[in-house]
Coordinates of C-alpha atoms and ligand atoms in Angstrom, one line a residue:
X401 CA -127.3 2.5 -131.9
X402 CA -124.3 0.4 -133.8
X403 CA -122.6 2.3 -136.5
X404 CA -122.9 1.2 -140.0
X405 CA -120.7 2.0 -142.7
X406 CA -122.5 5.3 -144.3
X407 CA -124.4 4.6 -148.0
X408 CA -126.3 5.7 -150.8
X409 CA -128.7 3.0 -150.9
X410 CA -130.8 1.8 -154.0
X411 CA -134.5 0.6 -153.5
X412 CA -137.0 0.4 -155.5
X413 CA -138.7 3.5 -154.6
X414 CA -135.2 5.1 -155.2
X415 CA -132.3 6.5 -153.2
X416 CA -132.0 6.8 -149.8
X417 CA -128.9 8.8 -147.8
X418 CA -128.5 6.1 -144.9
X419 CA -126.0 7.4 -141.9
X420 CA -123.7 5.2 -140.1
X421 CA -126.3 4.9 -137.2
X422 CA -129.1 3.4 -140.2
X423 CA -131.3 6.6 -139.8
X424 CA -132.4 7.3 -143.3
X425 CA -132.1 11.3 -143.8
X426 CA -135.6 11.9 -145.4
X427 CA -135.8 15.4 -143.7
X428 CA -134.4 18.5 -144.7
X429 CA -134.7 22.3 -143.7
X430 CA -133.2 24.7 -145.3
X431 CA -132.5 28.4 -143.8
X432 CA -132.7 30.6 -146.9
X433 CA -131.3 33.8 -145.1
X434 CA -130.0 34.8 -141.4
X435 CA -131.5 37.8 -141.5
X436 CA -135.0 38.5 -139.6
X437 CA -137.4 41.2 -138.9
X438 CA -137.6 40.3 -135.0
X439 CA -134.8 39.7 -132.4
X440 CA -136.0 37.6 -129.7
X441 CA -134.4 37.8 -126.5
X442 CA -133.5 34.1 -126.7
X443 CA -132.4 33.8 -130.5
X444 CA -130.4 36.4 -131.1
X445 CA -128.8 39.6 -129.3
X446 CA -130.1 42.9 -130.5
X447 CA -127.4 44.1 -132.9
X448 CA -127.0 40.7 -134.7
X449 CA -123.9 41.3 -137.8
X450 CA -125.5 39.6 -140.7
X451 CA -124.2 37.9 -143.6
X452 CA -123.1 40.0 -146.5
X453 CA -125.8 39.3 -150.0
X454 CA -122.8 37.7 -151.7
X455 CA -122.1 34.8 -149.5
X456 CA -125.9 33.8 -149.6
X457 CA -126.6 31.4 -151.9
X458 CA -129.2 32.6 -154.6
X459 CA -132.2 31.0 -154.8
X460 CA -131.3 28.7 -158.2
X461 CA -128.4 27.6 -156.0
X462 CA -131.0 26.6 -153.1
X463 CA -133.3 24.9 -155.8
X464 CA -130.6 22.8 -157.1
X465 CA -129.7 21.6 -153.5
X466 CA -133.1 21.0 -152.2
X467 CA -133.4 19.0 -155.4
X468 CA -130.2 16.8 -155.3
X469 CA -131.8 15.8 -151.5
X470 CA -135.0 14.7 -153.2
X471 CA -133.8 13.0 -155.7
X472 CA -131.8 11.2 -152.9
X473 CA -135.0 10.4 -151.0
X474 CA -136.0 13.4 -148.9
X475 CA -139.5 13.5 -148.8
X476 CA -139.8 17.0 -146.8
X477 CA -138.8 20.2 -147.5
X478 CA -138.9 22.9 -144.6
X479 CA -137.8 26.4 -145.7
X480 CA -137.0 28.1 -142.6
X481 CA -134.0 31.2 -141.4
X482 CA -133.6 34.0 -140.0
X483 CA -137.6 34.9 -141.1
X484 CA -137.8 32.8 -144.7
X485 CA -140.6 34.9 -145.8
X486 CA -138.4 38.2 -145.5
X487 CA -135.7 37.2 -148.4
X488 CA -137.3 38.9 -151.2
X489 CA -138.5 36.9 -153.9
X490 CA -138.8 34.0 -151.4
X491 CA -141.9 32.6 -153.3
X492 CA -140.2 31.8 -157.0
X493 CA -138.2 29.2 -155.2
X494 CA -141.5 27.8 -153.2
X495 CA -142.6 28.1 -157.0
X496 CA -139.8 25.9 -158.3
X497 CA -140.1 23.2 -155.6
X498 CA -143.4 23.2 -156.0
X499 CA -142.4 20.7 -159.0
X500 CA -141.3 18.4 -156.7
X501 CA -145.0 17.9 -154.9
X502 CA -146.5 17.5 -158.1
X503 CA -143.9 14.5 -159.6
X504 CA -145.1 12.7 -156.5
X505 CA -141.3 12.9 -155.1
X506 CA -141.4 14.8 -152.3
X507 CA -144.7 14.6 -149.7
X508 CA -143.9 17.7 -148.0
X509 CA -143.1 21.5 -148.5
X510 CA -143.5 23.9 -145.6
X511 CA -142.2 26.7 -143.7
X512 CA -141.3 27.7 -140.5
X513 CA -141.9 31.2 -139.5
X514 CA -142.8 34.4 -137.3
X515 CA -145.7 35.1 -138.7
X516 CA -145.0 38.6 -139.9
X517 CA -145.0 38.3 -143.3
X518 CA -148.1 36.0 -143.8
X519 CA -150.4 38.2 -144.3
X520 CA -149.6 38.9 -147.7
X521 CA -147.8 35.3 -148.7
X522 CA -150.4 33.2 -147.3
X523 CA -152.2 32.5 -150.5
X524 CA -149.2 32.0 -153.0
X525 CA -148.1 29.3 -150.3
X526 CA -151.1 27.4 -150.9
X527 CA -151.2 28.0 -154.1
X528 CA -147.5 26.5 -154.0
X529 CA -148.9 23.2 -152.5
X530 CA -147.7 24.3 -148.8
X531 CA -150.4 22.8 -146.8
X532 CA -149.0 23.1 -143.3
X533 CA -146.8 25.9 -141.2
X534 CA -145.3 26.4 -137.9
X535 CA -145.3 29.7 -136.7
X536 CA -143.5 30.7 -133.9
X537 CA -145.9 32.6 -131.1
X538 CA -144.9 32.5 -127.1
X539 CA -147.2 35.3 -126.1
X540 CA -150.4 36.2 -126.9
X541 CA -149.9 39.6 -124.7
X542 CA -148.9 42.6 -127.0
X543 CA -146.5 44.3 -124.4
X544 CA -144.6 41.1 -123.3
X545 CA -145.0 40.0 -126.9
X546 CA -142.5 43.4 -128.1
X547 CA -140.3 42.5 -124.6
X548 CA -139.6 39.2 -126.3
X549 CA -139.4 40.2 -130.2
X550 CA -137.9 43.2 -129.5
X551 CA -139.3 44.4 -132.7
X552 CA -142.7 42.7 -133.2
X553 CA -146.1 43.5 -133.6
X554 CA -148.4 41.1 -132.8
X555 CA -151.8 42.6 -134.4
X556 CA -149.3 42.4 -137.4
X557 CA -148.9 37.8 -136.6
X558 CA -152.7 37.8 -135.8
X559 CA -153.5 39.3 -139.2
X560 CA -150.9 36.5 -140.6
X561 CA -152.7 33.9 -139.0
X562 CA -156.3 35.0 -140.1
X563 CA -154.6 35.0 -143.9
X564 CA -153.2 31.6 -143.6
X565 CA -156.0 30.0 -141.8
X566 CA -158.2 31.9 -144.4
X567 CA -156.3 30.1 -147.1
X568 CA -156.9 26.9 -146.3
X569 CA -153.5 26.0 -144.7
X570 CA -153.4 24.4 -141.3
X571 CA -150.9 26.0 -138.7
X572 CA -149.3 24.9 -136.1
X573 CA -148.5 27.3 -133.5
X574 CA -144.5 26.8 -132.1
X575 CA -143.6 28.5 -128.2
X576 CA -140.4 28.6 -126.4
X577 CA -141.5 28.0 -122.7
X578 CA -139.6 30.7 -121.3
X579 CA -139.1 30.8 -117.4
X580 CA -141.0 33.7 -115.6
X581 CA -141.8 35.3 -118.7
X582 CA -144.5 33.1 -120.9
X583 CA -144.6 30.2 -117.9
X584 CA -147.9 31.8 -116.5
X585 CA -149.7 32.2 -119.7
X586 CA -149.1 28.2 -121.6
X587 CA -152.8 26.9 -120.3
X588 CA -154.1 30.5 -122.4
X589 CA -152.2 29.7 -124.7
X590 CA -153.3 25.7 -125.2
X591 CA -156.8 26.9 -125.1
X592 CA -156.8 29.4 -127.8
X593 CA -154.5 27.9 -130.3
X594 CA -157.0 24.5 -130.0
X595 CA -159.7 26.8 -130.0
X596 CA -158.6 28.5 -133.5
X597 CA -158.2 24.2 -134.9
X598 CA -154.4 24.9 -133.9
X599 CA -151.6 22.2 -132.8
X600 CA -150.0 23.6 -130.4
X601 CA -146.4 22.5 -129.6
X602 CA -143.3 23.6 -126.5
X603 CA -140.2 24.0 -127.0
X604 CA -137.5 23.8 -124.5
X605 CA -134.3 27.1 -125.2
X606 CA -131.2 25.2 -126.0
X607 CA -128.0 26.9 -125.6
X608 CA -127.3 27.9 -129.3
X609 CA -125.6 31.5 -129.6
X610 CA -124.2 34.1 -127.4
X611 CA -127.4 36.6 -126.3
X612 CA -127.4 39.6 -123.7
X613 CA -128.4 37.4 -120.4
X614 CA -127.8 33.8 -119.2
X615 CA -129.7 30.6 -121.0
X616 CA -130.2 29.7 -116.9
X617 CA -132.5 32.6 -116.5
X618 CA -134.2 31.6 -119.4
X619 CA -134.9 27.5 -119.0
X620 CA -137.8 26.1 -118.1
X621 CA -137.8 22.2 -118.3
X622 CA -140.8 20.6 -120.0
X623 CA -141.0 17.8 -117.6
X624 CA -142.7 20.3 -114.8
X625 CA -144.9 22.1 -117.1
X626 CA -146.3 18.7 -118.7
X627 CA -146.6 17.6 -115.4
X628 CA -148.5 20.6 -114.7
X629 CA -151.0 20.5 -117.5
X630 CA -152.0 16.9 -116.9
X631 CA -153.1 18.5 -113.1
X632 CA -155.8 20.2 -114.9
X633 CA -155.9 18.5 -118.0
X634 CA -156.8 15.0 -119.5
X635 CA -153.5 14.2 -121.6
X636 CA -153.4 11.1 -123.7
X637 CA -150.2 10.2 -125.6
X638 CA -150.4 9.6 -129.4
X639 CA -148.1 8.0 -131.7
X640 CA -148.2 10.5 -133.9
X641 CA -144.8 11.0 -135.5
X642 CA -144.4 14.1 -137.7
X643 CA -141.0 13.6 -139.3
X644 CA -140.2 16.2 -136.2
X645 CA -138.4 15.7 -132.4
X646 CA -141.9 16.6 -130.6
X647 CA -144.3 13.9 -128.6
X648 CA -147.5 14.5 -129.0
X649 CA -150.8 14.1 -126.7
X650 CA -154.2 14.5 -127.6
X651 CA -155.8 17.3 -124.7
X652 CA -159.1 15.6 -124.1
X653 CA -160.9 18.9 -123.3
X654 CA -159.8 20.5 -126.0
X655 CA -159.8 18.1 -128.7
X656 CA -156.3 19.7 -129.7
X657 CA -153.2 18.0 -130.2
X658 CA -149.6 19.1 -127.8
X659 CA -146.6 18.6 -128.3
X660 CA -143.2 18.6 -126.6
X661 CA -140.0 19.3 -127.8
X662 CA -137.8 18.2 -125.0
X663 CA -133.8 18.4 -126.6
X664 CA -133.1 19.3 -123.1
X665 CA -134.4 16.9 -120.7
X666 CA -135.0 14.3 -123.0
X667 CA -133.6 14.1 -126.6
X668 CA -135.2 11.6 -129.4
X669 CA -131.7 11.7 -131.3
X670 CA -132.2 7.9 -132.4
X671 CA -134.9 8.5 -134.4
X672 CA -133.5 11.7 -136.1
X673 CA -134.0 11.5 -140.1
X674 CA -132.9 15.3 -140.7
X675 CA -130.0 17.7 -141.5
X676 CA -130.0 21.1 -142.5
X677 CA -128.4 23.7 -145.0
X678 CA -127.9 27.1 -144.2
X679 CA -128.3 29.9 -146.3
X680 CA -124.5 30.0 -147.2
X681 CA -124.7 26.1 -148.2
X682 CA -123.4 24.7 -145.2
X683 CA -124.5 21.6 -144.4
X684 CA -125.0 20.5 -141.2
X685 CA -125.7 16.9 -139.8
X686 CA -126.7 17.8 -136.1
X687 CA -128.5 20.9 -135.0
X688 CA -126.4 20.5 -131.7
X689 CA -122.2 19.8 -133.2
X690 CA -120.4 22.1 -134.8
X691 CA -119.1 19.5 -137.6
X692 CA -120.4 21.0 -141.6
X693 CA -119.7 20.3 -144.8
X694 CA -119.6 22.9 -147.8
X695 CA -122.1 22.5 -150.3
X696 CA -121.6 26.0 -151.8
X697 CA -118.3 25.3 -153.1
X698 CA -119.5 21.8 -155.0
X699 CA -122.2 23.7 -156.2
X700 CA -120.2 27.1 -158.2
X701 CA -117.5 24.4 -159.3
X702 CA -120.1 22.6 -161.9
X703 CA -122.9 22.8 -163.5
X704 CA -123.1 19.0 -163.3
X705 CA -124.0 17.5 -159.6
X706 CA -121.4 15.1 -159.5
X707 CA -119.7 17.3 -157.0
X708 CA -122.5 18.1 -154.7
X709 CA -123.6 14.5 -154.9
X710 CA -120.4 13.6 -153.5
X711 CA -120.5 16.5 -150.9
X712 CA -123.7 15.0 -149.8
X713 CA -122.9 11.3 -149.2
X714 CA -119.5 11.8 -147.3
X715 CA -121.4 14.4 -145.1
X716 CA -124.2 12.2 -144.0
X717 CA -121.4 9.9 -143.6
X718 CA -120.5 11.7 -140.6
X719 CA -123.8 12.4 -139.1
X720 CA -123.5 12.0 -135.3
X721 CA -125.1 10.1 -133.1
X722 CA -126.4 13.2 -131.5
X723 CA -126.3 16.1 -129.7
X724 CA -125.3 17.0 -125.6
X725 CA -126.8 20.3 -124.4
X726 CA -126.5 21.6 -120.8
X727 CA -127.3 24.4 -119.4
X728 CA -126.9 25.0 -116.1
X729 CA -124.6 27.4 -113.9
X730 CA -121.3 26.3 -114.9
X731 CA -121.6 26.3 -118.4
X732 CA -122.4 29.8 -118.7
X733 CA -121.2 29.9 -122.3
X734 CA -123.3 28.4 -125.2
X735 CA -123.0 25.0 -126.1
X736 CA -122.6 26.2 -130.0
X737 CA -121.6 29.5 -130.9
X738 CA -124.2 29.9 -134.0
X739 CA -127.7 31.0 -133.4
X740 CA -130.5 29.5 -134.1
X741 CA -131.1 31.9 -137.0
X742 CA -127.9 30.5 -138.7
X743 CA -129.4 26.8 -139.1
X744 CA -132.5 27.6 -139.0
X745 CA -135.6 26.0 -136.5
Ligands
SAM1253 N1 -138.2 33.2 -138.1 C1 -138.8 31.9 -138.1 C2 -139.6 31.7 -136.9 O1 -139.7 32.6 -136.0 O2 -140.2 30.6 -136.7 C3 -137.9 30.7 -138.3 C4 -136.6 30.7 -137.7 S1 -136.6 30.6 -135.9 C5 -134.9 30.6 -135.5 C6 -137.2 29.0 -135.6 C7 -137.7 28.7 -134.2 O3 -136.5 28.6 -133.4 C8 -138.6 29.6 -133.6 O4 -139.7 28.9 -133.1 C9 -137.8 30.1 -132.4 O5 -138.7 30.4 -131.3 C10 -136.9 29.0 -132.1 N2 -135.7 29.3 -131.4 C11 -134.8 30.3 -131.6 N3 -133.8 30.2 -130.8 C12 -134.0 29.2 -129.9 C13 -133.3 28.6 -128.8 N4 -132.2 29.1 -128.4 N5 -133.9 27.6 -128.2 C14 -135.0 27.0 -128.7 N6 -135.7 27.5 -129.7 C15 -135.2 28.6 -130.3

């Protein structure tokens, strides 16, 4: 990749936020709180010190952020945390973006989430024009499910998943390959979420936070359990591109799609089109470098989004070329100090 001078590009379809590597940023989650109603083993440690309510931004500040990004050309919207669906009133601001959908500016809203809460939000999503979701499952077993949540129920996600497939929206379901702990169970796991109509995708642990035990003990590369699968199953690559880091194959016995999320062993970096904003307005360009830029403070100084505008440009400005995880024995610290919850998945 060559660096180009960052820009704010005019077509005729509008604006575009260009970085210097010519990735057009047309992707953008947003974490609208760090707080969440599990604590899995991988994501966070179990007595996580939350943000206090003030520093949060409220959700007219999130609206008018998520709205400067459309209007410079992001055309996907993923709400995510910490547990989105846990910050109370969560569903006036899917409300209020909702607007977005309807002017024909943005093609996506969605959410990323555990599950718990869907039970009762499934309906106002769809009624919000969410027609697609990750949620986050790596166990279908009830005892090993608690070990990993801590705090979980999974009866509690199943009923979730009844409600949002019972509203019409179509879920895909997210697991953390986890070695020794969910590596036995990924086959079970393929066949029921394509036997339920769900995409099922695997995602590598990266090395984001401090938690009680080693990222070592934890790792499972993809490489060996794709390699596995394809023993027993017929996998045939697609070209599907979601906007997202996974590759995708179509399980011929199945008929379901997999996918891989490999930052890991094999990072798509060059074709990355997102950033994300955390629920304090921090911006960042890479989910892997530290490097942010402060949207919160453009936003409170004006009602006007001059400011934020500006914020926005000279960020994506500096958008890396991308990230460089390890994990391995001698790097027994993270590679970031923020968790997962803080950016948001
Ligand atoms: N609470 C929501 C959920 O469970 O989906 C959204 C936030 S959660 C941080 C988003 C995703 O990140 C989940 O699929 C979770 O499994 C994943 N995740 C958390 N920590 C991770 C890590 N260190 N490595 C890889 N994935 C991680």
């Amino acid at each position: 990749m060559r660096a180009i001078p960052a820009q704010l590009e005019t077509s005729e379809s509008g604006h575009s936020l260009m970085d210097p590597f010519g990735r057009a940023i047309t992707y953008l989650r947003v974490s609208v709180t760090d707080r969440c109603d599990f604590r899995c083993v991988y994501c966070m440690s179990e007595d996580m010190a939350f943000l206090p309510k003030r520093d949060l931004l409220t959700l007219e500040e999130l609206d008018r952020i998520c709205s400067a990004f459309v209007a410079k050309g992001v055309r996907k919207l993923r709400i995510t945390g910490g547990e989105p669906l846990v910050r109370r009133d969560i569903m006036t601001l899917f409300g209020s973006l909702s607007r977005h959908l309807d002017s024909g500016a943005l093609d996506e809203l969605t959410v990323t989430t555990n599950g718990s809460q869907l039970a009762r939000h499934a309906k106002d999503l769809a009624a919000c024009g969410v027609r697609r979701i990750n949620v986050s499952l790596d166990t279908l077993d009830p005892d090993k499910f608690r070990a990993i949540t801590r705090w979980g129920d999974l009866a509690k996600v199943m009923h979730g998943l009844d409600a949002a497939q019972g509203a019409g929206l179509k879920v895909k379901i997210n697991a953390v390959a986890l070695k020794g702990v969910n590596e036995d169970e990924l086959e079970a796991l393929l066949e029921w979420a394509h036997g339920r109509g769900m995409d099922l995708t695997l995602i590598e642990v990266m090395p984001l936070g401090e938690i009680d035990g080693q990222r070592i003990d934890q790792f499972l590369p993809l490489s060996m359990i794709r390699a596995r699968l394809a023993a027993r199953y017929t996998l045939q690559d697609l070209d599907d591109r979601t906007g997202g880091p996974a590759r995708y194959v179509r399980v011929k016995e199945t008929g379901g799609r997999l996918g891989f999320i490999t930052p890991m062993t094999h990072n798509f970096c060059e074709s990355c089109n997102r950033v994300r904003v955390t629920c304090t307005g921090q911006l960042f360009m890479c989910l892997g470098q530290e490097d942010a830029a402060d949207l919160r403070a453009p936003v409170r100084a004006s009602e006007s989004n001059e400011l934020l505008d500006r914020a926005i440009v000279d960020a994506i400005a500096r958008k890396p070329k991308g990230h460089d995880f390890i994990i391995d024995r001698r790097h027994s610290r993270p590679a970031l100090s923020r968790h997962m919850s803080v950016t948001g998945g």
